[in-house]
Amino acid sequence: MKELIKHMKVIVILILLQYLLDVLYVYLYPNVNPIRATLIGASALAILLIPFISKLVEMKPYIAFLPIYSSALFGALLVQADVVKSKSAGSGIAHIIILIVTYFVIMGVYSFYQRKK
């Protein structure tokens, strides 16, 4: 149960971080495309490298930023493919689902790799 709560805390923090970065980049780089997704991912990595944030997330920053980058990238591709509209509820839900799925896939691969050591 403790692990589940930890994972839920991390997911909420990552979702909030992605949302805040996305709001910022609406003004700094308004085009929804892979370049903006990369800027969001790079910014997330830089923020997650801050010791206070890193301690709060309880994950290595280079792993914690991957779900945000993945969500931003695939969300942007969904917008470009006209599957969802930018700034819509569908887009927000898609970002959250992508982030959660990516988080658990990465955690599964990471834990598998750690057991192999």
Coordinates of C-alpha atoms in Angstrom, one line a residue:
M1 CA 0.0 0.0 0.0
K2 CA 2.9 2.4 0.8
E3 CA 4.3 1.8 -2.7
L4 CA 1.0 2.6 -4.3
I5 CA 0.7 5.9 -2.4
K6 CA 4.3 6.8 -3.4
H7 CA 3.5 6.1 -7.1
M8 CA 0.2 8.1 -6.9
K9 CA 2.1 11.1 -5.3
V10 CA 4.8 11.0 -8.0
I11 CA 2.1 10.8 -10.8
V12 CA 0.2 13.8 -9.3
I13 CA 3.5 15.8 -9.1
L14 CA 4.4 15.0 -12.6
I15 CA 1.0 15.8 -14.0
L16 CA 1.1 19.2 -12.2
L17 CA 4.6 19.9 -13.4
Q18 CA 3.6 19.1 -17.0
Y19 CA 0.5 21.3 -16.7
L20 CA 2.5 24.2 -15.4
L21 CA 5.1 23.9 -18.1
D22 CA 2.5 23.6 -20.7
V23 CA 0.7 26.8 -19.5
L24 CA 4.1 28.6 -19.6
Y25 CA 4.9 27.4 -23.1
V26 CA 1.5 28.5 -24.4
Y27 CA 3.0 31.9 -24.2
L28 CA 6.7 31.2 -24.9
Y29 CA 6.1 28.9 -27.8
P30 CA 2.5 28.8 -28.9
N31 CA 2.8 26.2 -31.7
V32 CA 1.8 22.7 -30.6
N33 CA 4.5 20.4 -32.1
P34 CA 7.4 18.1 -31.2
I35 CA 9.7 21.1 -30.7
R36 CA 7.5 22.4 -28.0
A37 CA 7.2 18.9 -26.5
T38 CA 11.0 18.7 -26.4
L39 CA 11.2 22.1 -24.7
I40 CA 8.7 21.0 -22.1
G41 CA 10.6 17.7 -21.5
A42 CA 13.9 19.6 -21.2
S43 CA 12.4 22.1 -18.8
A44 CA 10.9 19.3 -16.7
L45 CA 14.4 17.7 -16.5
A46 CA 15.9 20.9 -15.4
I47 CA 13.3 21.4 -12.8
L48 CA 13.5 17.8 -11.6
L49 CA 17.3 18.3 -11.1
I50 CA 16.6 20.9 -8.4
P51 CA 17.5 19.0 -5.2
F52 CA 14.3 20.0 -3.3
I53 CA 12.1 18.8 -6.2
S54 CA 14.2 15.7 -6.7
K55 CA 13.7 14.8 -3.0
L56 CA 10.0 15.4 -3.3
V57 CA 9.6 13.2 -6.3
E58 CA 11.9 10.4 -4.8
M59 CA 13.1 9.4 -8.3
K60 CA 16.1 10.0 -10.4
P61 CA 15.4 13.1 -12.4
Y62 CA 16.5 11.5 -15.7
I63 CA 13.8 8.9 -15.2
A64 CA 11.1 11.1 -13.7
F65 CA 11.1 13.5 -16.7
L66 CA 10.5 10.7 -19.2
P67 CA 6.7 10.4 -18.6
I68 CA 6.3 14.2 -19.0
Y69 CA 8.3 14.2 -22.2
S70 CA 6.4 11.2 -23.6
S71 CA 3.1 12.8 -22.7
A72 CA 4.0 16.1 -24.2
L73 CA 5.4 14.5 -27.4
F74 CA 2.6 12.0 -28.0
G75 CA 0.0 14.6 -27.0
A76 CA 1.4 17.1 -29.5
L77 CA 1.3 14.4 -32.2
L78 CA -2.3 13.6 -31.4
V79 CA -3.1 17.3 -31.8
Q80 CA -1.2 17.5 -35.1
A81 CA -3.0 14.4 -36.3
D82 CA -6.3 16.1 -35.5
V83 CA -7.3 13.3 -33.1
V84 CA -7.8 15.8 -30.3
K85 CA -8.1 19.6 -30.2
S86 CA -5.4 21.6 -28.4
K87 CA -6.5 23.0 -25.0
S88 CA -9.6 20.7 -25.0
A89 CA -10.7 18.4 -22.2
G90 CA -9.9 15.5 -24.6
S91 CA -6.3 16.7 -25.0
G92 CA -5.9 17.0 -21.2
I93 CA -7.2 13.5 -20.6
A94 CA -5.0 12.1 -23.3
H95 CA -2.0 13.8 -21.7
I96 CA -2.8 12.3 -18.3
I97 CA -3.4 8.8 -19.7
I98 CA -0.2 8.9 -21.7
L99 CA 1.8 10.1 -18.7
I100 CA 0.3 7.4 -16.3
V101 CA 0.8 4.6 -18.8
T102 CA 4.3 5.7 -19.6
Y103 CA 5.2 6.1 -15.9
F104 CA 4.2 2.5 -15.1
V105 CA 5.9 1.1 -18.2
I106 CA 9.1 3.0 -17.3
M107 CA 8.9 1.8 -13.7
G108 CA 8.4 -1.8 -14.8
V109 CA 11.4 -1.7 -17.1
Y110 CA 13.5 0.1 -14.4
S111 CA 12.6 -2.4 -11.7
F112 CA 13.3 -5.3 -14.1
Y113 CA 16.7 -3.8 -14.9
Q114 CA 17.4 -3.3 -11.2
R115 CA 16.6 -7.0 -10.5
K116 CA 19.0 -8.1 -13.3
K117 CA 21.9 -6.3 -11.5

